[in-house]
Amino acid sequence: MALERTFSMLKPDAVKAAHIGDIYQQIEATGLKIVAVKMLQLSREQAEGFYAEHHGKSFYEPLIAFMTEGPIMVQVLEGEHAIETYRNLMGATDPSQAAPNTLRANYGSGMPANATHGSDSPESASREIAFFFSDDEICG
Ligand code: IDP
């Protein structure tokens, strides 16, 4: 298979709890390469843009409040089956349902505070990478 890219985010709870190094170590242990990184504080407008598909849902306002409460880390990951590999590393969306030793089981505390985000399809990976990175910021 050709190399694939996915978008990864460490949410405010994971950054605040100082899990960046642990999570990067586990990402690299899968064989995926980190080819771009950035730390930033999302504005409300950015959080709304990123999660536009959830506008109107019951958890939308708590999600936007949570995503803007502190800095996040965003990454582009590259490798074979990058999207599936990283989704498997993260585990299920709800930390209480995530398999043992996944990122969300280990570092998430609930919903929406589930520590990480990862793209769920090639289309969302392209959109999410372009949301945060220009082509010349990716060292592939
Ligand atoms: P994903 O992050 O696994 O792709 P999505 O369904 O796209 O899951 O949801 C986006 C984010 O919204 C989740 O990661 C979680 O932080 C939050 N979220 C989703 N469903 C709920 C819910 O029922 N209650 C509270 N927060 C939720």
PDB file of C-alpha atoms and ligand atoms in Angstrom:
ATOM      1  CA  MET A   1       0.000   0.000   0.000  1.00  0.00           C
ATOM      2  CA  ALA A   2       1.130   3.544  -0.678  1.00  0.00           C
ATOM      3  CA  LEU A   3       1.957   5.744   2.268  1.00  0.00           C
ATOM      4  CA  GLU A   4      -1.123   7.309   3.817  1.00  0.00           C
ATOM      5  CA  ARG A   5      -1.424  10.404   5.981  1.00  0.00           C
ATOM      6  CA  THR A   6      -3.757  11.035   8.869  1.00  0.00           C
ATOM      7  CA  PHE A   7      -4.456  13.963  11.153  1.00  0.00           C
ATOM      8  CA  SER A   8      -3.933  13.575  14.901  1.00  0.00           C
ATOM      9  CA  MET A   9      -4.776  15.911  17.760  1.00  0.00           C
ATOM     10  CA  LEU A  10      -3.940  15.827  21.458  1.00  0.00           C
ATOM     11  CA  LYS A  11      -6.888  17.585  23.072  1.00  0.00           C
ATOM     12  CA  PRO A  12      -6.612  20.131  25.940  1.00  0.00           C
ATOM     13  CA  ASP A  13      -7.001  17.484  28.660  1.00  0.00           C
ATOM     14  CA  ALA A  14      -4.035  15.447  27.369  1.00  0.00           C
ATOM     15  CA  VAL A  15      -1.784  18.506  26.984  1.00  0.00           C
ATOM     16  CA  LYS A  16      -2.737  19.899  30.409  1.00  0.00           C
ATOM     17  CA  ALA A  17      -1.981  16.536  32.043  1.00  0.00           C
ATOM     18  CA  ALA A  18       1.498  16.467  30.422  1.00  0.00           C
ATOM     19  CA  HIS A  19       0.910  13.353  28.306  1.00  0.00           C
ATOM     20  CA  ILE A  20       2.481  14.725  25.086  1.00  0.00           C
ATOM     21  CA  GLY A  21       5.703  12.741  25.421  1.00  0.00           C
ATOM     22  CA  ASP A  22       3.985   9.472  26.379  1.00  0.00           C
ATOM     23  CA  ILE A  23       1.545   9.732  23.477  1.00  0.00           C
ATOM     24  CA  TYR A  24       4.234  10.632  20.931  1.00  0.00           C
ATOM     25  CA  GLN A  25       6.252   7.628  22.105  1.00  0.00           C
ATOM     26  CA  GLN A  26       3.258   5.345  21.546  1.00  0.00           C
ATOM     27  CA  ILE A  27       2.523   6.851  18.125  1.00  0.00           C
ATOM     28  CA  GLU A  28       6.127   6.249  17.037  1.00  0.00           C
ATOM     29  CA  ALA A  29       6.033   2.697  18.449  1.00  0.00           C
ATOM     30  CA  THR A  30       3.308   1.847  15.891  1.00  0.00           C
ATOM     31  CA  GLY A  31       5.770   2.621  13.087  1.00  0.00           C
ATOM     32  CA  LEU A  32       3.919   5.766  12.001  1.00  0.00           C
ATOM     33  CA  LYS A  33       6.132   8.789  11.382  1.00  0.00           C
ATOM     34  CA  ILE A  34       5.286  12.205  12.805  1.00  0.00           C
ATOM     35  CA  VAL A  35       5.852  14.487   9.788  1.00  0.00           C
ATOM     36  CA  ALA A  36       4.375  17.772  11.103  1.00  0.00           C
ATOM     37  CA  VAL A  37       3.537  19.181  14.545  1.00  0.00           C
ATOM     38  CA  LYS A  38       2.119  22.391  16.002  1.00  0.00           C
ATOM     39  CA  MET A  39       0.906  23.590  19.409  1.00  0.00           C
ATOM     40  CA  LEU A  40      -1.913  26.086  19.428  1.00  0.00           C
ATOM     41  CA  GLN A  41      -4.844  27.455  21.373  1.00  0.00           C
ATOM     42  CA  LEU A  42      -8.049  27.100  19.350  1.00  0.00           C
ATOM     43  CA  SER A  43     -10.303  30.137  19.043  1.00  0.00           C
ATOM     44  CA  ARG A  44     -14.038  29.540  19.253  1.00  0.00           C
ATOM     45  CA  GLU A  45     -14.234  30.135  15.485  1.00  0.00           C
ATOM     46  CA  GLN A  46     -11.566  27.517  14.796  1.00  0.00           C
ATOM     47  CA  ALA A  47     -13.229  24.950  17.075  1.00  0.00           C
ATOM     48  CA  GLU A  48     -16.598  25.586  15.407  1.00  0.00           C
ATOM     49  CA  GLY A  49     -15.030  25.195  11.977  1.00  0.00           C
ATOM     50  CA  PHE A  50     -13.281  21.967  12.876  1.00  0.00           C
ATOM     51  CA  TYR A  51     -16.416  20.425  14.423  1.00  0.00           C
ATOM     52  CA  ALA A  52     -18.981  21.960  12.026  1.00  0.00           C
ATOM     53  CA  GLU A  53     -20.510  18.518  11.345  1.00  0.00           C
ATOM     54  CA  HIS A  54     -21.644  18.343  14.986  1.00  0.00           C
ATOM     55  CA  HIS A  55     -23.371  21.750  15.030  1.00  0.00           C
ATOM     56  CA  GLY A  56     -26.803  21.431  16.625  1.00  0.00           C
ATOM     57  CA  LYS A  57     -26.095  18.200  18.498  1.00  0.00           C
ATOM     58  CA  SER A  58     -26.643  18.038  22.252  1.00  0.00           C
ATOM     59  CA  PHE A  59     -22.910  17.757  22.994  1.00  0.00           C
ATOM     60  CA  TYR A  60     -21.852  20.569  20.629  1.00  0.00           C
ATOM     61  CA  GLU A  61     -21.579  23.430  23.157  1.00  0.00           C
ATOM     62  CA  PRO A  62     -19.735  21.361  25.802  1.00  0.00           C
ATOM     63  CA  LEU A  63     -17.427  20.113  23.041  1.00  0.00           C
ATOM     64  CA  ILE A  64     -16.584  23.657  21.847  1.00  0.00           C
ATOM     65  CA  ALA A  65     -16.056  24.845  25.440  1.00  0.00           C
ATOM     66  CA  PHE A  66     -13.762  21.907  26.155  1.00  0.00           C
ATOM     67  CA  MET A  67     -11.762  22.299  22.927  1.00  0.00           C
ATOM     68  CA  THR A  68     -11.061  25.986  23.658  1.00  0.00           C
ATOM     69  CA  GLU A  69     -10.110  25.650  27.327  1.00  0.00           C
ATOM     70  CA  GLY A  70      -6.359  25.163  26.744  1.00  0.00           C
ATOM     71  CA  PRO A  71      -3.648  24.452  24.195  1.00  0.00           C
ATOM     72  CA  ILE A  72      -3.739  21.461  21.875  1.00  0.00           C
ATOM     73  CA  MET A  73      -1.094  19.624  19.846  1.00  0.00           C
ATOM     74  CA  VAL A  74      -1.811  18.792  16.197  1.00  0.00           C
ATOM     75  CA  GLN A  75       0.190  16.316  14.144  1.00  0.00           C
ATOM     76  CA  VAL A  76       0.319  14.785  10.678  1.00  0.00           C
ATOM     77  CA  LEU A  77       1.167  11.073  10.824  1.00  0.00           C
ATOM     78  CA  GLU A  78       2.420   9.114   7.828  1.00  0.00           C
ATOM     79  CA  GLY A  79       2.723   5.396   7.132  1.00  0.00           C
ATOM     80  CA  GLU A  80       0.950   2.376   5.704  1.00  0.00           C
ATOM     81  CA  HIS A  81      -2.695   2.266   6.825  1.00  0.00           C
ATOM     82  CA  ALA A  82      -2.067   5.405   8.902  1.00  0.00           C
ATOM     83  CA  ILE A  83      -5.762   6.175   9.438  1.00  0.00           C
ATOM     84  CA  GLU A  84      -6.669   2.703  10.717  1.00  0.00           C
ATOM     85  CA  THR A  85      -3.435   2.299  12.698  1.00  0.00           C
ATOM     86  CA  TYR A  86      -3.956   5.528  14.588  1.00  0.00           C
ATOM     87  CA  ARG A  87      -7.695   4.901  15.167  1.00  0.00           C
ATOM     88  CA  ASN A  88      -6.765   1.518  16.654  1.00  0.00           C
ATOM     89  CA  LEU A  89      -4.147   3.156  18.896  1.00  0.00           C
ATOM     90  CA  MET A  90      -6.747   5.680  20.130  1.00  0.00           C
ATOM     91  CA  GLY A  91      -9.557   3.215  20.842  1.00  0.00           C
ATOM     92  CA  ALA A  92     -13.293   3.948  20.923  1.00  0.00           C
ATOM     93  CA  THR A  93     -14.593   7.530  21.171  1.00  0.00           C
ATOM     94  CA  ASP A  94     -15.916   7.015  24.716  1.00  0.00           C
ATOM     95  CA  PRO A  95     -12.980   6.212  27.030  1.00  0.00           C
ATOM     96  CA  SER A  96     -15.189   3.914  29.112  1.00  0.00           C
ATOM     97  CA  GLN A  97     -15.742   1.789  25.974  1.00  0.00           C
ATOM     98  CA  ALA A  98     -12.151   1.954  24.680  1.00  0.00           C
ATOM     99  CA  ALA A  99     -10.048  -1.224  24.661  1.00  0.00           C
ATOM    100  CA  PRO A 100      -7.433  -1.560  27.425  1.00  0.00           C
ATOM    101  CA  ASN A 101      -4.152   0.291  26.849  1.00  0.00           C
ATOM    102  CA  THR A 102      -5.494   2.474  24.063  1.00  0.00           C
ATOM    103  CA  LEU A 103      -4.820   6.212  24.278  1.00  0.00           C
ATOM    104  CA  ARG A 104      -8.407   7.051  25.153  1.00  0.00           C
ATOM    105  CA  ALA A 105      -8.608   4.300  27.784  1.00  0.00           C
ATOM    106  CA  ASN A 106      -5.336   5.425  29.352  1.00  0.00           C
ATOM    107  CA  TYR A 107      -5.607   9.207  29.094  1.00  0.00           C
ATOM    108  CA  GLY A 108      -9.289  10.078  28.489  1.00  0.00           C
ATOM    109  CA  SER A 109     -11.530  10.852  31.439  1.00  0.00           C
ATOM    110  CA  GLY A 110     -14.941  10.851  29.736  1.00  0.00           C
ATOM    111  CA  MET A 111     -16.851  12.732  27.077  1.00  0.00           C
ATOM    112  CA  PRO A 112     -15.912  15.114  25.570  1.00  0.00           C
ATOM    113  CA  ALA A 113     -12.563  14.864  27.416  1.00  0.00           C
ATOM    114  CA  ASN A 114     -11.281  11.824  25.526  1.00  0.00           C
ATOM    115  CA  ALA A 115      -7.659  12.975  25.083  1.00  0.00           C
ATOM    116  CA  THR A 116      -7.188  12.498  21.338  1.00  0.00           C
ATOM    117  CA  HIS A 117      -8.686  12.887  17.879  1.00  0.00           C
ATOM    118  CA  GLY A 118      -7.849  11.058  14.670  1.00  0.00           C
ATOM    119  CA  SER A 119      -9.283  11.231  11.163  1.00  0.00           C
ATOM    120  CA  ASP A 120     -11.847   8.558  10.292  1.00  0.00           C
ATOM    121  CA  SER A 121     -11.461   8.500   6.475  1.00  0.00           C
ATOM    122  CA  PRO A 122      -9.122   9.692   3.708  1.00  0.00           C
ATOM    123  CA  GLU A 123     -11.527  12.573   3.010  1.00  0.00           C
ATOM    124  CA  SER A 124     -11.537  13.788   6.609  1.00  0.00           C
ATOM    125  CA  ALA A 125      -7.760  13.332   6.818  1.00  0.00           C
ATOM    126  CA  SER A 126      -7.293  15.646   3.828  1.00  0.00           C
ATOM    127  CA  ARG A 127      -9.708  18.209   5.208  1.00  0.00           C
ATOM    128  CA  GLU A 128      -8.319  18.128   8.741  1.00  0.00           C
ATOM    129  CA  ILE A 129      -4.659  18.271   7.667  1.00  0.00           C
ATOM    130  CA  ALA A 130      -5.410  21.264   5.422  1.00  0.00           C
ATOM    131  CA  PHE A 131      -7.342  22.915   8.278  1.00  0.00           C
ATOM    132  CA  PHE A 132      -4.119  23.213  10.316  1.00  0.00           C
ATOM    133  CA  PHE A 133      -1.149  22.796   7.957  1.00  0.00           C
ATOM    134  CA  SER A 134       0.062  24.219   4.662  1.00  0.00           C
ATOM    135  CA  ASP A 135       1.920  21.833   2.340  1.00  0.00           C
ATOM    136  CA  ASP A 136       5.303  23.404   3.148  1.00  0.00           C
ATOM    137  CA  GLU A 137       4.824  22.710   6.877  1.00  0.00           C
ATOM    138  CA  ILE A 138       4.727  18.931   6.296  1.00  0.00           C
ATOM    139  CA  CYS A 139       8.096  17.155   6.189  1.00  0.00           C
ATOM    140  CA  GLY A 140       7.059  14.013   4.344  1.00  0.00           C
TER     141      GLY A 140
HETATM  142  P1  IDP B   1     -14.463  10.787  17.078  1.00  0.00           P
HETATM  143  O1  IDP B   1     -13.698  11.876  17.822  1.00  0.00           O
HETATM  144  O2  IDP B   1     -14.162   9.400  17.619  1.00  0.00           O
HETATM  145  O3  IDP B   1     -14.312  10.862  15.580  1.00  0.00           O
HETATM  146  P2  IDP B   1     -17.113  12.030  16.890  1.00  0.00           P
HETATM  147  O4  IDP B   1     -18.414  11.297  16.892  1.00  0.00           O
HETATM  148  O5  IDP B   1     -16.687  12.692  15.610  1.00  0.00           O
HETATM  149  O6  IDP B   1     -16.010  11.009  17.419  1.00  0.00           O
HETATM  150  O7  IDP B   1     -17.210  13.143  18.025  1.00  0.00           O
HETATM  151  C1  IDP B   1     -16.316  14.193  18.114  1.00  0.00           C
HETATM  152  C2  IDP B   1     -15.985  14.456  19.566  1.00  0.00           C
HETATM  153  O8  IDP B   1     -17.151  14.963  20.220  1.00  0.00           O
HETATM  154  C3  IDP B   1     -15.613  13.205  20.368  1.00  0.00           C
HETATM  155  O9  IDP B   1     -14.241  12.861  20.233  1.00  0.00           O
HETATM  156  C4  IDP B   1     -15.956  13.648  21.794  1.00  0.00           C
HETATM  157  O10 IDP B   1     -14.923  14.492  22.318  1.00  0.00           O
HETATM  158  C5  IDP B   1     -17.199  14.492  21.561  1.00  0.00           C
HETATM  159  N1  IDP B   1     -18.429  13.704  21.708  1.00  0.00           N
HETATM  160  C6  IDP B   1     -18.969  12.829  20.814  1.00  0.00           C
HETATM  161  N2  IDP B   1     -20.108  12.294  21.267  1.00  0.00           N
HETATM  162  C7  IDP B   1     -20.319  12.868  22.493  1.00  0.00           C
HETATM  163  C8  IDP B   1     -21.351  12.719  23.487  1.00  0.00           C
HETATM  164  O11 IDP B   1     -22.310  11.951  23.328  1.00  0.00           O
HETATM  165  N3  IDP B   1     -21.214  13.487  24.626  1.00  0.00           N
HETATM  166  C9  IDP B   1     -20.158  14.340  24.834  1.00  0.00           C
HETATM  167  N4  IDP B   1     -19.177  14.493  23.918  1.00  0.00           N
HETATM  168  C10 IDP B   1     -19.242  13.763  22.771  1.00  0.00           C
END
